[in-house]
């Protein structure tokens, strides 16, 4: 799948396309990307942002926010965005 390509831009575009699709499968795929620590920070951030308004994923998003590895990723993402 395009989400599995090494090119981060390609992954982002694939994720955005999937996130815009109104299906239950979309939510599962996006949630998997959001929690995959092997993915680039920008791709994970995009996945998290696309789930932010989805009440079904509220608990998962809170867990991500409380997870130390996720906090480290968020700090790195913020630092990267300031460059």
mmCIF file of N, CA and C in Angstrom:
data_model
loop_
_atom_site.group_PDB
_atom_site.id
_atom_site.type_symbol
_atom_site.label_atom_id
_atom_site.label_comp_id
_atom_site.label_asym_id
_atom_site.label_seq_id
_atom_site.Cartn_x
_atom_site.Cartn_y
_atom_site.Cartn_z
ATOM 1 N N UNK A 1 0.834 -1.185 0.000
ATOM 2 C CA UNK A 1 0.000 0.000 0.000
ATOM 3 C C UNK A 1 0.880 1.249 0.000
ATOM 4 N N UNK A 2 0.314 2.355 -0.384
ATOM 5 C CA UNK A 2 1.071 3.608 -0.414
ATOM 6 C C UNK A 2 1.477 4.063 0.982
ATOM 7 N N UNK A 3 0.732 3.636 1.991
ATOM 8 C CA UNK A 3 1.107 3.969 3.366
ATOM 9 C C UNK A 3 2.395 3.283 3.792
ATOM 10 N N UNK A 4 2.764 2.242 3.109
ATOM 11 C CA UNK A 4 3.957 1.489 3.471
ATOM 12 C C UNK A 4 5.206 1.907 2.694
ATOM 13 N N UNK A 5 5.086 2.923 1.870
ATOM 14 C CA UNK A 5 6.232 3.412 1.109
ATOM 15 C C UNK A 5 7.181 4.176 2.034
ATOM 16 N N UNK A 6 8.446 4.258 1.682
ATOM 17 C CA UNK A 6 9.423 4.954 2.524
ATOM 18 C C UNK A 6 9.318 6.475 2.402
ATOM 19 N N UNK A 7 8.724 6.967 1.345
ATOM 20 C CA UNK A 7 8.592 8.413 1.113
ATOM 21 C C UNK A 7 7.498 8.992 2.024
ATOM 22 N N UNK A 8 7.898 9.881 2.940
ATOM 23 C CA UNK A 8 6.949 10.449 3.897
ATOM 24 C C UNK A 8 5.847 11.253 3.214
ATOM 25 N N UNK A 9 6.182 11.979 2.154
ATOM 26 C CA UNK A 9 5.180 12.762 1.437
ATOM 27 C C UNK A 9 4.120 11.856 0.835
ATOM 28 N N UNK A 10 4.544 10.750 0.287
ATOM 29 C CA UNK A 10 3.609 9.779 -0.280
ATOM 30 C C UNK A 10 2.721 9.181 0.815
ATOM 31 N N UNK A 11 3.314 8.875 1.963
ATOM 32 C CA UNK A 11 2.540 8.362 3.090
ATOM 33 C C UNK A 11 1.486 9.382 3.533
ATOM 34 N N UNK A 12 1.885 10.656 3.613
ATOM 35 C CA UNK A 12 0.955 11.710 4.021
ATOM 36 C C UNK A 12 -0.219 11.827 3.055
ATOM 37 N N UNK A 13 0.072 11.815 1.784
ATOM 38 C CA UNK A 13 -0.995 11.928 0.790
ATOM 39 C C UNK A 13 -1.926 10.718 0.830
ATOM 40 N N UNK A 14 -1.354 9.539 1.010
ATOM 41 C CA UNK A 14 -2.177 8.330 1.123
ATOM 42 C C UNK A 14 -3.054 8.406 2.367
ATOM 43 N N UNK A 15 -2.481 8.846 3.470
ATOM 44 C CA UNK A 15 -3.233 8.959 4.713
ATOM 45 C C UNK A 15 -4.364 9.978 4.579
ATOM 46 N N UNK A 16 -4.088 11.106 3.967
ATOM 47 C CA UNK A 16 -5.119 12.137 3.785
ATOM 48 C C UNK A 16 -6.268 11.619 2.922
ATOM 49 N N UNK A 17 -5.928 10.855 1.906
ATOM 50 C CA UNK A 17 -6.961 10.270 1.046
ATOM 51 C C UNK A 17 -7.807 9.275 1.834
ATOM 52 N N UNK A 18 -7.153 8.422 2.598
ATOM 53 C CA UNK A 18 -7.868 7.435 3.407
ATOM 54 C C UNK A 18 -8.734 8.138 4.454
ATOM 55 N N UNK A 19 -8.173 9.146 5.124
ATOM 56 C CA UNK A 19 -8.899 9.861 6.180
ATOM 57 C C UNK A 19 -10.150 10.554 5.648
ATOM 58 N N UNK A 20 -10.132 10.937 4.391
ATOM 59 C CA UNK A 20 -11.284 11.624 3.787
ATOM 60 C C UNK A 20 -12.383 10.667 3.349
ATOM 61 N N UNK A 21 -12.120 9.377 3.402
ATOM 62 C CA UNK A 21 -13.086 8.366 2.987
ATOM 63 C C UNK A 21 -14.022 8.043 4.155
ATOM 64 N N UNK A 22 -15.320 8.199 3.985
ATOM 65 C CA UNK A 22 -16.261 7.998 5.096
ATOM 66 C C UNK A 22 -16.636 6.525 5.336
ATOM 67 N N UNK A 23 -15.674 5.740 5.801
ATOM 68 C CA UNK A 23 -15.968 4.333 6.101
ATOM 69 C C UNK A 23 -15.400 3.964 7.470
ATOM 70 N N UNK A 24 -15.920 2.901 8.048
ATOM 71 C CA UNK A 24 -15.406 2.412 9.328
ATOM 72 C C UNK A 24 -13.977 1.900 9.178
ATOM 73 N N UNK A 25 -13.671 1.319 8.048
ATOM 74 C CA UNK A 25 -12.312 0.821 7.791
ATOM 75 C C UNK A 25 -11.311 1.960 7.839
ATOM 76 N N UNK A 26 -11.707 3.123 7.353
ATOM 77 C CA UNK A 26 -10.850 4.310 7.375
ATOM 78 C C UNK A 26 -10.408 4.600 8.799
ATOM 79 N N UNK A 27 -11.347 4.564 9.734
ATOM 80 C CA UNK A 27 -11.020 4.869 11.127
ATOM 81 C C UNK A 27 -9.996 3.888 11.682
ATOM 82 N N UNK A 28 -10.138 2.613 11.344
ATOM 83 C CA UNK A 28 -9.202 1.600 11.838
ATOM 84 C C UNK A 28 -7.800 1.836 11.287
ATOM 85 N N UNK A 29 -7.719 2.113 9.993
ATOM 86 C CA UNK A 29 -6.420 2.338 9.354
ATOM 87 C C UNK A 29 -5.754 3.583 9.936
ATOM 88 N N UNK A 30 -6.508 4.649 10.061
ATOM 89 C CA UNK A 30 -5.943 5.906 10.582
ATOM 90 C C UNK A 30 -5.497 5.726 12.032
ATOM 91 N N UNK A 31 -6.275 5.015 12.836
ATOM 92 C CA UNK A 31 -5.896 4.764 14.229
ATOM 93 C C UNK A 31 -4.628 3.930 14.312
ATOM 94 N N UNK A 32 -4.489 2.971 13.422
ATOM 95 C CA UNK A 32 -3.275 2.153 13.392
ATOM 96 C C UNK A 32 -2.058 3.007 13.070
ATOM 97 N N UNK A 33 -2.184 3.899 12.117
ATOM 98 C CA UNK A 33 -1.079 4.797 11.757
ATOM 99 C C UNK A 33 -0.751 5.723 12.935
ATOM 100 N N UNK A 34 -1.770 6.228 13.600
ATOM 101 C CA UNK A 34 -1.567 7.159 14.715
ATOM 102 C C UNK A 34 -0.759 6.536 15.846
ATOM 103 N N UNK A 35 -0.899 5.250 16.046
ATOM 104 C CA UNK A 35 -0.217 4.594 17.161
ATOM 105 C C UNK A 35 1.055 3.858 16.757
ATOM 106 N N UNK A 36 1.417 3.907 15.496
ATOM 107 C CA UNK A 36 2.592 3.194 14.993
ATOM 108 C C UNK A 36 3.846 4.046 15.194
ATOM 109 N N UNK A 37 4.616 3.723 16.218
ATOM 110 C CA UNK A 37 5.810 4.503 16.556
ATOM 111 C C UNK A 37 6.913 4.417 15.502
ATOM 112 N N UNK A 38 6.794 3.494 14.566
ATOM 113 C CA UNK A 38 7.805 3.374 13.498
ATOM 114 C C UNK A 38 7.563 4.368 12.377
ATOM 115 N N UNK A 39 6.396 4.978 12.358
ATOM 116 C CA UNK A 39 6.050 5.934 11.294
ATOM 117 C C UNK A 39 6.694 7.291 11.557
ATOM 118 N N UNK A 40 6.917 8.054 10.510
ATOM 119 C CA UNK A 40 7.444 9.411 10.695
ATOM 120 C C UNK A 40 6.477 10.258 11.538
ATOM 121 N N UNK A 41 7.040 11.176 12.322
ATOM 122 C CA UNK A 41 6.226 12.002 13.208
ATOM 123 C C UNK A 41 5.138 12.769 12.466
ATOM 124 N N UNK A 42 5.456 13.299 11.316
ATOM 125 C CA UNK A 42 4.477 14.064 10.563
ATOM 126 C C UNK A 42 3.291 13.234 10.133
ATOM 127 N N UNK A 43 3.537 11.992 9.780
ATOM 128 C CA UNK A 43 2.467 11.081 9.359
ATOM 129 C C UNK A 43 1.589 10.739 10.559
ATOM 130 N N UNK A 44 2.223 10.441 11.704
ATOM 131 C CA UNK A 44 1.450 10.144 12.915
ATOM 132 C C UNK A 44 0.634 11.348 13.348
ATOM 133 N N UNK A 45 1.237 12.529 13.282
ATOM 134 C CA UNK A 45 0.526 13.744 13.680
ATOM 135 C C UNK A 45 -0.703 13.967 12.800
ATOM 136 N N UNK A 46 -0.552 13.738 11.524
ATOM 137 C CA UNK A 46 -1.685 13.878 10.594
ATOM 138 C C UNK A 46 -2.789 12.882 10.937
ATOM 139 N N UNK A 47 -2.412 11.666 11.271
ATOM 140 C CA UNK A 47 -3.396 10.650 11.643
ATOM 141 C C UNK A 47 -4.114 11.040 12.932
ATOM 142 N N UNK A 48 -3.376 11.506 13.902
ATOM 143 C CA UNK A 48 -3.968 11.923 15.174
ATOM 144 C C UNK A 48 -4.921 13.089 14.947
ATOM 145 N N UNK A 49 -4.502 14.048 14.145
ATOM 146 C CA UNK A 49 -5.354 15.208 13.864
ATOM 147 C C UNK A 49 -6.647 14.793 13.174
ATOM 148 N N UNK A 50 -6.567 13.808 12.296
ATOM 149 C CA UNK A 50 -7.775 13.395 11.581
ATOM 150 C C UNK A 50 -8.734 12.618 12.479
ATOM 151 N N UNK A 51 -8.242 12.086 13.600
ATOM 152 C CA UNK A 51 -9.107 11.377 14.548
ATOM 153 C C UNK A 51 -9.634 12.300 15.646
ATOM 154 N N UNK A 52 -9.100 13.489 15.741
ATOM 155 C CA UNK A 52 -9.390 14.379 16.863
ATOM 156 C C UNK A 52 -10.878 14.648 17.057
ATOM 157 N N UNK A 53 -11.647 14.744 16.014
ATOM 158 C CA UNK A 53 -13.065 15.016 16.147
ATOM 159 C C UNK A 53 -13.937 13.780 16.265
ATOM 160 N N UNK A 54 -13.325 12.614 16.308
ATOM 161 C CA UNK A 54 -14.057 11.351 16.333
ATOM 162 C C UNK A 54 -14.216 10.862 17.776
ATOM 163 N N UNK A 55 -15.414 10.970 18.313
ATOM 164 C CA UNK A 55 -15.693 10.602 19.703
ATOM 165 C C UNK A 55 -15.297 9.152 19.991
ATOM 166 N N UNK A 56 -15.407 8.289 19.011
ATOM 167 C CA UNK A 56 -15.076 6.879 19.205
ATOM 168 C C UNK A 56 -13.604 6.679 19.556
ATOM 169 N N UNK A 57 -12.770 7.641 19.228
ATOM 170 C CA UNK A 57 -11.335 7.505 19.478
ATOM 171 C C UNK A 57 -10.843 8.404 20.603
ATOM 172 N N UNK A 58 -11.772 8.985 21.357
ATOM 173 C CA UNK A 58 -11.396 9.887 22.446
ATOM 174 C C UNK A 58 -10.446 9.211 23.434
ATOM 175 N N UNK A 59 -10.781 8.014 23.908
ATOM 176 C CA UNK A 59 -9.946 7.316 24.883
ATOM 177 C C UNK A 59 -8.578 6.971 24.308
ATOM 178 N N UNK A 60 -8.547 6.557 23.061
ATOM 179 C CA UNK A 60 -7.271 6.229 22.419
ATOM 180 C C UNK A 60 -6.391 7.468 22.305
ATOM 181 N N UNK A 61 -6.990 8.592 21.971
ATOM 182 C CA UNK A 61 -6.216 9.827 21.843
ATOM 183 C C UNK A 61 -5.703 10.300 23.202
ATOM 184 N N UNK A 62 -6.495 10.124 24.237
ATOM 185 C CA UNK A 62 -6.040 10.470 25.588
ATOM 186 C C UNK A 62 -4.881 9.574 25.988
ATOM 187 N N UNK A 63 -4.968 8.291 25.667
ATOM 188 C CA UNK A 63 -3.864 7.369 25.963
ATOM 189 C C UNK A 63 -2.590 7.788 25.247
ATOM 190 N N UNK A 64 -2.731 8.195 23.995
ATOM 191 C CA UNK A 64 -1.562 8.666 23.252
ATOM 192 C C UNK A 64 -0.956 9.880 23.932
ATOM 193 N N UNK A 65 -1.787 10.782 24.398
ATOM 194 C CA UNK A 65 -1.301 12.000 25.046
ATOM 195 C C UNK A 65 -0.591 11.687 26.356
ATOM 196 N N UNK A 66 -1.016 10.641 27.034
ATOM 197 C CA UNK A 66 -0.427 10.300 28.322
ATOM 198 C C UNK A 66 0.776 9.375 28.212
ATOM 199 N N UNK A 67 0.960 8.772 27.085
ATOM 200 C CA UNK A 67 2.064 7.835 26.868
ATOM 201 C C UNK A 67 3.378 8.601 26.725
ATOM 202 N N UNK A 68 4.393 8.203 27.473
ATOM 203 C CA UNK A 68 5.680 8.907 27.459
ATOM 204 C C UNK A 68 6.305 8.936 26.066
ATOM 205 N N UNK A 69 6.238 7.828 25.356
ATOM 206 C CA UNK A 69 6.816 7.815 24.009
ATOM 207 C C UNK A 69 6.073 8.784 23.101
ATOM 208 N N UNK A 70 4.760 8.858 23.282
ATOM 209 C CA UNK A 70 3.976 9.785 22.471
ATOM 210 C C UNK A 70 4.339 11.226 22.821
ATOM 211 N N UNK A 71 4.560 11.496 24.105
ATOM 212 C CA UNK A 71 4.965 12.855 24.507
ATOM 213 C C UNK A 71 6.311 13.212 23.891
ATOM 214 N N UNK A 72 7.228 12.245 23.885
ATOM 215 C CA UNK A 72 8.528 12.494 23.259
ATOM 216 C C UNK A 72 8.351 12.788 21.779
ATOM 217 N N UNK A 73 7.489 12.046 21.127
ATOM 218 C CA UNK A 73 7.220 12.276 19.706
ATOM 219 C C UNK A 73 6.609 13.649 19.495
ATOM 220 N N UNK A 74 5.691 14.032 20.373
ATOM 221 C CA UNK A 74 5.052 15.346 20.250
ATOM 222 C C UNK A 74 6.079 16.461 20.442
ATOM 223 N N UNK A 75 6.960 16.308 21.418
ATOM 224 C CA UNK A 75 8.015 17.320 21.632
ATOM 225 C C UNK A 75 8.909 17.428 20.400
ATOM 226 N N UNK A 76 9.268 16.301 19.835
ATOM 227 C CA UNK A 76 10.114 16.313 18.635
ATOM 228 C C UNK A 76 9.383 16.964 17.468
ATOM 229 N N UNK A 77 8.096 16.689 17.348
ATOM 230 C CA UNK A 77 7.305 17.282 16.275
ATOM 231 C C UNK A 77 7.226 18.801 16.444
ATOM 232 N N UNK A 78 7.020 19.258 17.673
ATOM 233 C CA UNK A 78 6.957 20.700 17.935
ATOM 234 C C UNK A 78 8.304 21.338 17.617
ATOM 235 N N UNK A 79 9.388 20.708 18.048
ATOM 236 C CA UNK A 79 10.730 21.236 17.751
ATOM 237 C C UNK A 79 10.972 21.296 16.259
ATOM 238 N N UNK A 80 10.549 20.264 15.558
ATOM 239 C CA UNK A 80 10.716 20.204 14.101
ATOM 240 C C UNK A 80 9.914 21.310 13.417
ATOM 241 N N UNK A 81 8.729 21.594 13.942
ATOM 242 C CA UNK A 81 7.887 22.623 13.316
ATOM 243 C C UNK A 81 8.426 24.036 13.540
ATOM 244 N N UNK A 82 9.269 24.198 14.542
ATOM 245 C CA UNK A 82 9.848 25.524 14.841
ATOM 246 C C UNK A 82 11.074 25.825 13.991
ATOM 247 N N UNK A 83 11.564 24.846 13.266
ATOM 248 C CA UNK A 83 12.765 25.048 12.444
ATOM 249 C C UNK A 83 12.448 25.826 11.202
#
